[in-house]
Structures are given as C-alpha cells and as structure tokens.
Tab-separated table of C-alpha atoms in Angstrom:
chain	number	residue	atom	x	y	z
A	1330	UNK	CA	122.419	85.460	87.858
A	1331	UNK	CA	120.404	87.187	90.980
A	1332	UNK	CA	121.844	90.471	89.860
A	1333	UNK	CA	119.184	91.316	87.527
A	1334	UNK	CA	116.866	90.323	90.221
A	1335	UNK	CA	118.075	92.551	92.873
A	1336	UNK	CA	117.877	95.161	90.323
A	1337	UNK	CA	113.892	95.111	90.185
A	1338	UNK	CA	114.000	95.778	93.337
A	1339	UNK	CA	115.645	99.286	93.029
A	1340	UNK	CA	112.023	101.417	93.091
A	1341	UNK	CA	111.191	99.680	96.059
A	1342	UNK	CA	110.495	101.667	99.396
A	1343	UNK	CA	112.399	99.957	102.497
A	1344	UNK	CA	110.414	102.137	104.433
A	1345	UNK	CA	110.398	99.539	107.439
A	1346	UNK	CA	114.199	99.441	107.463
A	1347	UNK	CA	114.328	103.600	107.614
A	1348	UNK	CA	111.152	104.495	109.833
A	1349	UNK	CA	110.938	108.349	111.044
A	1350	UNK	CA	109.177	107.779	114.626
A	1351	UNK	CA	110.412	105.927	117.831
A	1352	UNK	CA	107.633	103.018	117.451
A	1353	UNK	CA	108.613	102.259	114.066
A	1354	UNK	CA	112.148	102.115	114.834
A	1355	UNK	CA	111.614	99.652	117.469
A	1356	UNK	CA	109.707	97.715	115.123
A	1357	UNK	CA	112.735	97.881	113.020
A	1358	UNK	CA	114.744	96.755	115.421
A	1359	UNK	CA	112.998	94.291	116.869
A	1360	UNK	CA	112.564	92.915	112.802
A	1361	UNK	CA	116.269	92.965	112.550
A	1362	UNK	CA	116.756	91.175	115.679
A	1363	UNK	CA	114.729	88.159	114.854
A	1364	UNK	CA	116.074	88.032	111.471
A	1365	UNK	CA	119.264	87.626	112.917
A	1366	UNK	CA	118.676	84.962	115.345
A	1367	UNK	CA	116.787	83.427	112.721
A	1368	UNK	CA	119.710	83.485	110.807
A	1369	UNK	CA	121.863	81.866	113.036
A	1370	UNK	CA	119.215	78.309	112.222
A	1371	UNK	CA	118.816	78.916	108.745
A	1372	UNK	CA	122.672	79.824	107.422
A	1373	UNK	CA	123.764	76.334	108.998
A	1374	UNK	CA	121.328	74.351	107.635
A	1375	UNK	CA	121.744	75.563	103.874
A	1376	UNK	CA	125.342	75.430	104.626
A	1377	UNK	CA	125.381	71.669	105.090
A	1378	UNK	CA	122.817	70.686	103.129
A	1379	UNK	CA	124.869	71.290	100.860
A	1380	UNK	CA	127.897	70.542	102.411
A	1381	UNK	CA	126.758	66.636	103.817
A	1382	UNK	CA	126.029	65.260	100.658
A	1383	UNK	CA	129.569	66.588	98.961
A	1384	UNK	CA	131.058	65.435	102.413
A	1385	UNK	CA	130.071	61.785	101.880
A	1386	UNK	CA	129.436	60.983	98.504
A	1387	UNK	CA	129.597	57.472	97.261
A	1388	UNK	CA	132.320	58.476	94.746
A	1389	UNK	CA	134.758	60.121	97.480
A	1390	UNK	CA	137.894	58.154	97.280
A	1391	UNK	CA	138.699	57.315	100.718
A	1392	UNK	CA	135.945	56.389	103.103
A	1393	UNK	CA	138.267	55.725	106.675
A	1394	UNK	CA	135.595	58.724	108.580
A	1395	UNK	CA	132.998	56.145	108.061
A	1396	UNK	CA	132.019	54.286	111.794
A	1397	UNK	CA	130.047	51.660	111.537
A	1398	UNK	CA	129.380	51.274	115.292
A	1399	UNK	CA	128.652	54.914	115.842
A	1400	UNK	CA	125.427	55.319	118.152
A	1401	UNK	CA	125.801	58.530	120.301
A	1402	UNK	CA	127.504	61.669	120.663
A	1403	UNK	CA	126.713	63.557	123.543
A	1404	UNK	CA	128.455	66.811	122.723
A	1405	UNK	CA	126.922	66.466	118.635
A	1406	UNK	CA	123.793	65.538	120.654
A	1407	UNK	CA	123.960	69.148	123.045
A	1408	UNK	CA	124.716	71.094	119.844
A	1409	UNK	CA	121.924	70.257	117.852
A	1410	UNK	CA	119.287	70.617	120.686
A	1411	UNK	CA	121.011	73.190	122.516
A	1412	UNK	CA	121.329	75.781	120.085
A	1413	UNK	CA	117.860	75.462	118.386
A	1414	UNK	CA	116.226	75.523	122.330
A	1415	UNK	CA	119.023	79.164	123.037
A	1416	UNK	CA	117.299	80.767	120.099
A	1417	UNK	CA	113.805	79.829	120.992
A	1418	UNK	CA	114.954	81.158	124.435
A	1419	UNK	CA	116.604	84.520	122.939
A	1420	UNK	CA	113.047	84.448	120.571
A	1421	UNK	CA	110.738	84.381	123.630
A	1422	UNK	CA	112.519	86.942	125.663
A	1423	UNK	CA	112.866	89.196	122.755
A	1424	UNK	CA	109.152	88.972	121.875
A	1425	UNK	CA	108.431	89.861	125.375
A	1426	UNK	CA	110.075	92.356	125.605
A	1427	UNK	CA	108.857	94.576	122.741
A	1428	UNK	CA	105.633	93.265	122.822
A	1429	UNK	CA	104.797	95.109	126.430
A	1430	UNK	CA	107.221	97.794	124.956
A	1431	UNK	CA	105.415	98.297	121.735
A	1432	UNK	CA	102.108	97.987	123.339
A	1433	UNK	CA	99.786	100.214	120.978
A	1434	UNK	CA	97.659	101.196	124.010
A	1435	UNK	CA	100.631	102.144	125.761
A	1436	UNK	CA	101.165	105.987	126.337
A	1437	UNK	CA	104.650	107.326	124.699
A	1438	UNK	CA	104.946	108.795	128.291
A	1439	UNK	CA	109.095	108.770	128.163
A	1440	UNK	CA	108.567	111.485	124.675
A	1441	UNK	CA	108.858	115.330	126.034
A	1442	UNK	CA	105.723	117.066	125.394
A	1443	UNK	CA	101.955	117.534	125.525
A	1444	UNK	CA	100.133	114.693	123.194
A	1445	UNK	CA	98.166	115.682	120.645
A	1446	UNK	CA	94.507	113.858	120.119
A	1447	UNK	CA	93.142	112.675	116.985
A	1448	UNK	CA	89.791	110.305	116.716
A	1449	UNK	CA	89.942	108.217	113.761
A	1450	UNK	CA	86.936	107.358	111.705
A	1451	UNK	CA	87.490	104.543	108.838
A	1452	UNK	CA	84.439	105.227	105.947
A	1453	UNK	CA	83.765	103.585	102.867
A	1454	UNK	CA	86.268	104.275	101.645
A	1455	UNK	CA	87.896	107.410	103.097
A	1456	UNK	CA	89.566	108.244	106.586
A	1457	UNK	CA	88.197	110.903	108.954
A	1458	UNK	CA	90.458	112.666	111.119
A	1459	UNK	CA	88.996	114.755	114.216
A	1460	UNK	CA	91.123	116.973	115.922
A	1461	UNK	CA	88.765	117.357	119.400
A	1462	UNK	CA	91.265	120.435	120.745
A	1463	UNK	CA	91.537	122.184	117.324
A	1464	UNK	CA	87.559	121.339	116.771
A	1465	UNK	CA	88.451	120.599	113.503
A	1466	UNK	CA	87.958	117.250	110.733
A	1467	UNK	CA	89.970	116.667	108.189
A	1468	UNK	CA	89.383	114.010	104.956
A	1469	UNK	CA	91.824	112.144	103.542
A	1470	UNK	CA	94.891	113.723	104.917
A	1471	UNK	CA	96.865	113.729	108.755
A	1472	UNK	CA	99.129	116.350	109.801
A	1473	UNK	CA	100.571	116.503	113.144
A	1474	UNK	CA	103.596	118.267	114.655
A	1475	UNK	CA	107.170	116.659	115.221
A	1476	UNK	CA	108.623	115.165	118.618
A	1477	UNK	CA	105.348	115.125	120.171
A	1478	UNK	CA	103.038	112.260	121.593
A	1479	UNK	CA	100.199	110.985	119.575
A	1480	UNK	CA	97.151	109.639	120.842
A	1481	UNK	CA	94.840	108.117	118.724
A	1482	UNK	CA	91.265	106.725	119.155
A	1483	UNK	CA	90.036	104.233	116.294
A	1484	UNK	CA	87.048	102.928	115.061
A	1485	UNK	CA	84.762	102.220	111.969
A	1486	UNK	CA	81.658	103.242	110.497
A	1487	UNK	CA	81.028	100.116	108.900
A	1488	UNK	CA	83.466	97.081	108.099
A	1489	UNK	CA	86.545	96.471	109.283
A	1490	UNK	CA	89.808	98.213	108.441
A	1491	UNK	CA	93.440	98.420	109.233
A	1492	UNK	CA	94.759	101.842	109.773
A	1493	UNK	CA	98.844	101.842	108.760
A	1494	UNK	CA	101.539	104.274	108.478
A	1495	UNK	CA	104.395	102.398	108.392
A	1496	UNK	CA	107.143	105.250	108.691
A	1497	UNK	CA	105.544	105.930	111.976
A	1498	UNK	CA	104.151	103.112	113.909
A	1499	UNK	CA	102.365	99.169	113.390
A	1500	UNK	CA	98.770	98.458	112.330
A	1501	UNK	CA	95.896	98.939	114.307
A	1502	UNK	CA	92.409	97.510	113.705
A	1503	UNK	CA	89.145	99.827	113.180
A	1504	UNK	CA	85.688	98.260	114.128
A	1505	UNK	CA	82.320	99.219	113.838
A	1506	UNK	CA	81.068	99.720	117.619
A	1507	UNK	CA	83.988	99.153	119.092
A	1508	UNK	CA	87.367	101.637	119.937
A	1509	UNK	CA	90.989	101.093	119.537
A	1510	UNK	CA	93.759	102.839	120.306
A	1511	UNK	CA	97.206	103.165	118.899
A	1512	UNK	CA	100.003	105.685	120.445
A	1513	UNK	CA	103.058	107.215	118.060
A	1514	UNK	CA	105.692	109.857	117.455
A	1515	UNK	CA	107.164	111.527	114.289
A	1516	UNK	CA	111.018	112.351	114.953
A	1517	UNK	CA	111.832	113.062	111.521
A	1518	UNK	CA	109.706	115.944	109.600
A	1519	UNK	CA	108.903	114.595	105.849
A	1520	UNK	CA	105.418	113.633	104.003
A	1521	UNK	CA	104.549	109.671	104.704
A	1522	UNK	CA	102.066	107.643	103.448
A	1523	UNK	CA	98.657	105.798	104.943
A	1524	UNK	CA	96.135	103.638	103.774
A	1525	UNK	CA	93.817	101.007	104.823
A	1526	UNK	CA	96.040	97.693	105.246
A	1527	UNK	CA	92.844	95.445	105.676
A	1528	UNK	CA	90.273	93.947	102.386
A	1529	UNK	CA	86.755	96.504	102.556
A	1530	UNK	CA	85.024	96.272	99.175
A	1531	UNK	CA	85.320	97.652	96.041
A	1532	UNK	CA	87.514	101.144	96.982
A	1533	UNK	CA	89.800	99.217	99.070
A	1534	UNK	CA	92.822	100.016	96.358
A	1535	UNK	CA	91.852	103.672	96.927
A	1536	UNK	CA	91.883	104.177	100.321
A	1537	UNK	CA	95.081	105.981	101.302
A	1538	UNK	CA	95.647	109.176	102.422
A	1539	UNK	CA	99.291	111.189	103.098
A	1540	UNK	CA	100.780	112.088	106.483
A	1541	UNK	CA	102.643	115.289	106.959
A	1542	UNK	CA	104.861	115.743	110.204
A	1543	UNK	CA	106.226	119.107	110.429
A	1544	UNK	CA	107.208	121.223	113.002
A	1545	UNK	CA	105.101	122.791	115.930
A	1546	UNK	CA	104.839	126.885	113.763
A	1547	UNK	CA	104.271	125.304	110.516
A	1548	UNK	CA	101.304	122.648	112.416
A	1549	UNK	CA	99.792	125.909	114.219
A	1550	UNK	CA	99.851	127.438	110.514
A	1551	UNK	CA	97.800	124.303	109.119
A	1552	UNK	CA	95.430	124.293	112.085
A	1553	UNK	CA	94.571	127.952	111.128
A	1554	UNK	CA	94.224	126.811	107.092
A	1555	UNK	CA	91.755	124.304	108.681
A	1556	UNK	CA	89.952	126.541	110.656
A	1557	UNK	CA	89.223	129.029	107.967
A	1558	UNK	CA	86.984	126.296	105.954
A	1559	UNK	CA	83.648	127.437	105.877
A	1560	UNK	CA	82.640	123.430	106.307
A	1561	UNK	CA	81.329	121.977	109.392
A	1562	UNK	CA	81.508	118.915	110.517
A	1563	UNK	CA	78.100	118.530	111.483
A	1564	UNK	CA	76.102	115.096	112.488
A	1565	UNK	CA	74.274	115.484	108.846
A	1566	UNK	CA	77.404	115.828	106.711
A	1567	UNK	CA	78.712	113.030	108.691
A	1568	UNK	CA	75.821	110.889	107.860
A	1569	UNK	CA	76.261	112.020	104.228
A	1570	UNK	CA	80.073	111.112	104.045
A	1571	UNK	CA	79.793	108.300	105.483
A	1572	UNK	CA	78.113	107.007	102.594
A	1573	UNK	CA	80.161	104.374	100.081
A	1574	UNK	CA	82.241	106.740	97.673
A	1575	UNK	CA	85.728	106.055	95.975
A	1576	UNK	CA	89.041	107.892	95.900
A	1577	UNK	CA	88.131	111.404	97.725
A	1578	UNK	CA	89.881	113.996	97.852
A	1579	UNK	CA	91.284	115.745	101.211
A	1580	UNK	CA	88.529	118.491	102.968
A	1581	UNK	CA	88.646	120.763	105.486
A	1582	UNK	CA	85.915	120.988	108.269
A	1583	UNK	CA	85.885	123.875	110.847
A	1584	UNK	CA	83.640	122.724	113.937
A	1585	UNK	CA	83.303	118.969	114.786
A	1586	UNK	CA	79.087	117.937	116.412
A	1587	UNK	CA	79.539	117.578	120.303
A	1588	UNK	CA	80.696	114.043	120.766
A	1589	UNK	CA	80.649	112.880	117.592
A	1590	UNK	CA	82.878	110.135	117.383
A	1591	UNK	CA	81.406	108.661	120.563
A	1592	UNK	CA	78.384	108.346	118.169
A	1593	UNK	CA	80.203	107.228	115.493
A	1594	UNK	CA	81.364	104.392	117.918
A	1595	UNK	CA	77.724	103.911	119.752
A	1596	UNK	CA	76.694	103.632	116.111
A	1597	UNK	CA	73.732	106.410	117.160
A	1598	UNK	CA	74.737	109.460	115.172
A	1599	UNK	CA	71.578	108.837	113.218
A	1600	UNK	CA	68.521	110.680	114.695
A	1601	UNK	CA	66.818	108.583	116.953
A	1602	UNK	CA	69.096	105.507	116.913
A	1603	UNK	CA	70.020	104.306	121.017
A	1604	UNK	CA	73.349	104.126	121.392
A	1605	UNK	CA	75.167	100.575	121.854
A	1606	UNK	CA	75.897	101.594	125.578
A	1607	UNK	CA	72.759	102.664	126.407
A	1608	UNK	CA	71.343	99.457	124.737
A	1609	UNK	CA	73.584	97.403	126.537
A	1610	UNK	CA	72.888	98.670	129.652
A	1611	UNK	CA	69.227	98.409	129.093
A	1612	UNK	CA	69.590	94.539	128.155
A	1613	UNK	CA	71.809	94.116	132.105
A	1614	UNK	CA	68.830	95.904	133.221
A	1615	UNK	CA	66.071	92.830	131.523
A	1616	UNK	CA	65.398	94.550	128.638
A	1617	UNK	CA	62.525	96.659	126.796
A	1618	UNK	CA	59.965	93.632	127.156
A	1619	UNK	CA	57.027	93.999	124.975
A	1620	UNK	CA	57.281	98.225	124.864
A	1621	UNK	CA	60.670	97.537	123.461
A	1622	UNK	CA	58.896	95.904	120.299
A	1623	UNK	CA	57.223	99.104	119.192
A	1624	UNK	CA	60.619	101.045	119.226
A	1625	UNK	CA	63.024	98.154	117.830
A	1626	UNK	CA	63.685	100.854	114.482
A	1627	UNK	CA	65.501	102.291	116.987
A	1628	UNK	CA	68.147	99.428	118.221
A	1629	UNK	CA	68.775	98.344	114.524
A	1630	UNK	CA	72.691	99.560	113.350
A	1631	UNK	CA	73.268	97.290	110.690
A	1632	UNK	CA	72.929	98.725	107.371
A	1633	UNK	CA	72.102	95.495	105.380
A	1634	UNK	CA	69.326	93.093	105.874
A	1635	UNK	CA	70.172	89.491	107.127
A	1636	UNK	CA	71.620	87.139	104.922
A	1637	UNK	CA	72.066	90.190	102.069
A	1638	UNK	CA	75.458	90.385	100.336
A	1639	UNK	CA	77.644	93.264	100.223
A	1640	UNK	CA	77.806	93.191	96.614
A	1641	UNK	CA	73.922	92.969	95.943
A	1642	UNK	CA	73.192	96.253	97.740
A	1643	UNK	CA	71.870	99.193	95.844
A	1644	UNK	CA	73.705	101.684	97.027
A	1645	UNK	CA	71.874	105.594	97.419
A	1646	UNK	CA	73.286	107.235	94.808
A	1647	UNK	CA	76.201	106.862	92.673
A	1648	UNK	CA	79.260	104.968	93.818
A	1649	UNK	CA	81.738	108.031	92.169
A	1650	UNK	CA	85.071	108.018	92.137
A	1651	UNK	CA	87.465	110.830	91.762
A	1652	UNK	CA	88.741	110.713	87.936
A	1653	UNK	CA	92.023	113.249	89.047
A	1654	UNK	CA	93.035	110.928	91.706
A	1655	UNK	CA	97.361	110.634	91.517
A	1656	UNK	CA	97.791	106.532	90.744
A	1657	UNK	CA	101.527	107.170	91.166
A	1658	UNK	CA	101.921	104.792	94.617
A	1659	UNK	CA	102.595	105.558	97.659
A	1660	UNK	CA	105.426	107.656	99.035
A	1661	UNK	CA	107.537	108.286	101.972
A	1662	UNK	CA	109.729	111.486	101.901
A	1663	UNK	CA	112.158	112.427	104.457
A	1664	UNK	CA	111.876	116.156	104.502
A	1665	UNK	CA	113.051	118.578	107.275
A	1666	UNK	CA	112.330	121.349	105.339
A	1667	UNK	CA	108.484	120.798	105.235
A	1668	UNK	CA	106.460	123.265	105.319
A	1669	UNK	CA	102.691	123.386	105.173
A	1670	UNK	CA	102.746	125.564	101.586
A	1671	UNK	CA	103.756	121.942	100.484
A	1672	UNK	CA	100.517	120.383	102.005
A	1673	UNK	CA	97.801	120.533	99.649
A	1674	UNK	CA	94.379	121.887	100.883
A	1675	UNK	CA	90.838	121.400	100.191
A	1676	UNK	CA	90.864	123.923	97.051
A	1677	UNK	CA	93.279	121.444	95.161
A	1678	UNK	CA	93.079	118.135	96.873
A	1679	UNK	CA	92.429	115.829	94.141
A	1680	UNK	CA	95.870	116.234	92.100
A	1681	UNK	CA	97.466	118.381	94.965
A	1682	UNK	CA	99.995	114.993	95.161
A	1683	UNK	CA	100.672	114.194	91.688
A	1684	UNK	CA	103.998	116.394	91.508
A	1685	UNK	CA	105.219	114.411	94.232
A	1686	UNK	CA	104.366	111.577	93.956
A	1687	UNK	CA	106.103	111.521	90.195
C-alpha cells in the first residue's frame, strides 16, 4: 500500500544524503548518526505498542504471566531509564562534537590550498557575489574552483536572508549592518544549486542562483570571461541594483568600488550617509549633541518610514521580473567533466539554464 507512495518520491533530489563538499558530508553524517540513535527509541516503542496490547489481550486464553503482587523490577527499571539517558548521552556528545567541528566561522584549515574570498551581498531579490582578488562581481551565479578553501563574508542590503547550497555546506544568515561568515569546500566538480532559504517579500520564490565548481584551468578561464565585461561594479550601479527587482538574470562586472561591501555592511554606500561604525563610535564618544540635529539625513539607513508596511511602499520604478526565467526547479548535477563552455554568461543568462534544468 506505501508502494505507490514511495514512488512519488522518485523526482526527488536527496541531495543531503549525496553532498559534494567536506562540510556537507559531515552534515550528512552527523544527520545519519542521530537518525540512528534516534532509531534505537523509536523502533522499540512502535514495536510494542503494538506488541503489548496483542501480548495481553483480554481474549488470550491462558492468563498464568499475570502477577498480581508485582511492584518493582530493578533490572526492567535500569532498562527503561538507562537506555533513554545512553542515547541522550551519545546525543550530547555527538552534537558537540560537530557543532565546534562544523563551526561556520571556522577556517577549513586541514583542506590543501590557498582559500579563495567571496563577499556576499543578499538584494531584493538577487545575490551579489564579489570576488575582492579577481576585482570582479558577479549576479546571480557562483563559480569557484575544486578542492580549495572557501571563505565567505555575508551580509544584506535590506531584510534578512538565508544563503544555502546544500551540496556544499549549511545555512548561513545575511543581515542588514551586520557580517557573517560561513567557510566550505567543493570536492566533487558538477553544477549545484542556491537560493535564499529564508521568507523576503514578494521575489522570495525567485531568488536562486546556480553554483558551478570546476577545476582550478577551467575557474582561471571564467575569471578571464568575467573580466572581459565592459560593466563595473561601481558604488552607483550598486545603488541601482540594489533596488527591489524579480528573477534576474546572471551579469558580469569587471572592477568592484574600493571597499564596497564594507559599505554595503556600514549601510553608507549612499553619498553622504555615516557609516554604522563611525556612528557608533561617535555615540561611545556622547554623541553629535545639538550640531548632530542639522545632519541627522545623514545617520538615517532605513529605507521605510516608521510604522510603514513593506507591502504599502511605492516602489521607484517597476517591480519587473524576468519573463525567460527557467521554472524547471532546482538542480544538483554531479559533473567532473565541467567545463566553463557549460556556464552560461551574461550574453544569455536568462534561459542559459533551461536545457539543464529539463
């Protein structure tokens, strides 16, 4: 009777049970492990549930088990607290464990290589990616190289999101003014998929984008496809992406503004806004006092008034969405074949994925 069931299931991903990086296997791991233990509580229970009521049914025809001065058993008593308080035990240690071990601010420092930096910028509703070595952005689409370390610095332009790759590594929260990190490794080359794991408004169900590991040539290749983009990331087109738009497609920026995801996070990439730090400092320090009145434009970040809703705002513009955008769903390809001619660029990024993804 379940058959038919399990057989809806057979388009279904079990990404988390085949990850490609070392943090995702752990995670896999540590999933199966609990699971398990778990397991070892539940299987019992449903066993004699079952089991108890057959055992000692009313119309059983001989009832000699039945003790009528039974009070205590110490060894029934040690197995029913005793093996509950071993897996709670086994539970703790295990959650310990990975959790220091899986630490997302933790450096991969036992992975052979030099890490690669990325700075990642969640928009409404798009992902940035700044590559600070390459001096290079990219929309809507990560590509880094295989068997190296990952660094990655978070945050968000506006409300928060959940950046997730789950091939590759756990969530990791993105918040306005503030920065998070999250650390990760692709061992196996293929094409995986992202997107935004946490509720932002109305292009929430569009705001994915596709990871490509490949290997360190075919990387240095897309770096150079990058780099020949006649875009520029400056602090202007910034401002002007980071306005509310739905289902993007992926760009290509050659030359990121001098430190401008430290803005992004100070909230101050706007001319003439004071950074959070430098605000923060100057309220340790007492404060603007009265002066500070005249020039309080210039400490205001949020983009709504008080007490307005999200949905009431009238947005400048049009809210546009891209009408070629694949609606396929997500998906995760092994591949170690991959090459960047199979990573779509700027000049076809809105329906670069749709042969793939059917």
């Amino acid at each position: 009777m379940l058959l038919p069931l399990a057989l809806l299931l057979s388009g279904c991903q079990l990404i988390l049970l085949d990850p490609a990086g070392w943090v995702a296997n752990q995670e896999r791991d540590l999933l199966i492990a609990s699971t398990v233990l778990m397991l070892v509580i539940i299987v019992p229970v449903l066993v004699l549930a079952v089991y108890i009521p057959w055992r000692y049914r009313d119309s059983r025809k001989t009832t000699n088990d039945y003790d009528p001065e039974f009070e205590h058993s110490s060894l029934f008593e040690a197995f029913i607290w005793g093996v509950p308080v071993m897996i709670i035990i086994a539970l703790g240690a295990l959650t310990w464990i990975y959790t220091h071990r899986l630490d997302p601010y933790k450096p991969l420092d036992h992975i052979a290589g030099e890490p690669l930096e990325i700075d990642v910028v969640s928009l409404d509703w798009k992902w940035l990616f700044i590559y600070p070595e390459q001096d290079m952005a990219v929309v809507n689409q990560l590509v880094i190289p295989t068997d190296r370390p990952i660094n990655m610095k978070l945050t968000s332009s506006s409300v928060m999101n959940t950046f997730s790759v789950p091939a590759l590594a756990g969530m990791i929260y993105t918040m306005a003014g503030m920065e998070t990190k999250l650390h990760l490794v692709a061992e196996e080359a293929g094409q995986y998929y992202g997107r935004s794991a946490n509720y932002s408004g109305p292009g929430y169900a569009h705001m994915d984008f596709e990871t490509f590991a490949v290997s360190e040539d075919e990387f240095s290749s897309w770096v150079n496809t990058v780099k020949s983009s006649s875009n520029t990331m400056s602090d202007e087109t910034y401002l002007q992406l980071s306005k509310p738009t739905v289902a993007d497609g992926v760009s290509y920026y050659n030359g990121v503004a001098d430190n401008l995801f430290d803005k992004i996070v100070g909230l101050c990439v706007e001319p003439g806004k004071v950074c959070v730090g430098e605000m923060m400092m100057q309220d340790m320090m007492g404060g603007g006092g009265l002066q500070g009145v005249k020039t309080k434009n210039e400490y205001l970040y949020d983009e709504f008034a008080p007490g307005e809703g999200f949905d009431q705002h009238a947005f400048e513009g049009t809210l546009h969405a891209n009408p070629d955008e694949p609606r396929s769903g997500p998906v995760n390809i092994k591949n170690p074949d991959q090459t960047v001619t199979h990573i779509p660029g700027d000049d076809s990024a809105s329906n670069a994925s749709e042969p793939v993804r059917h």
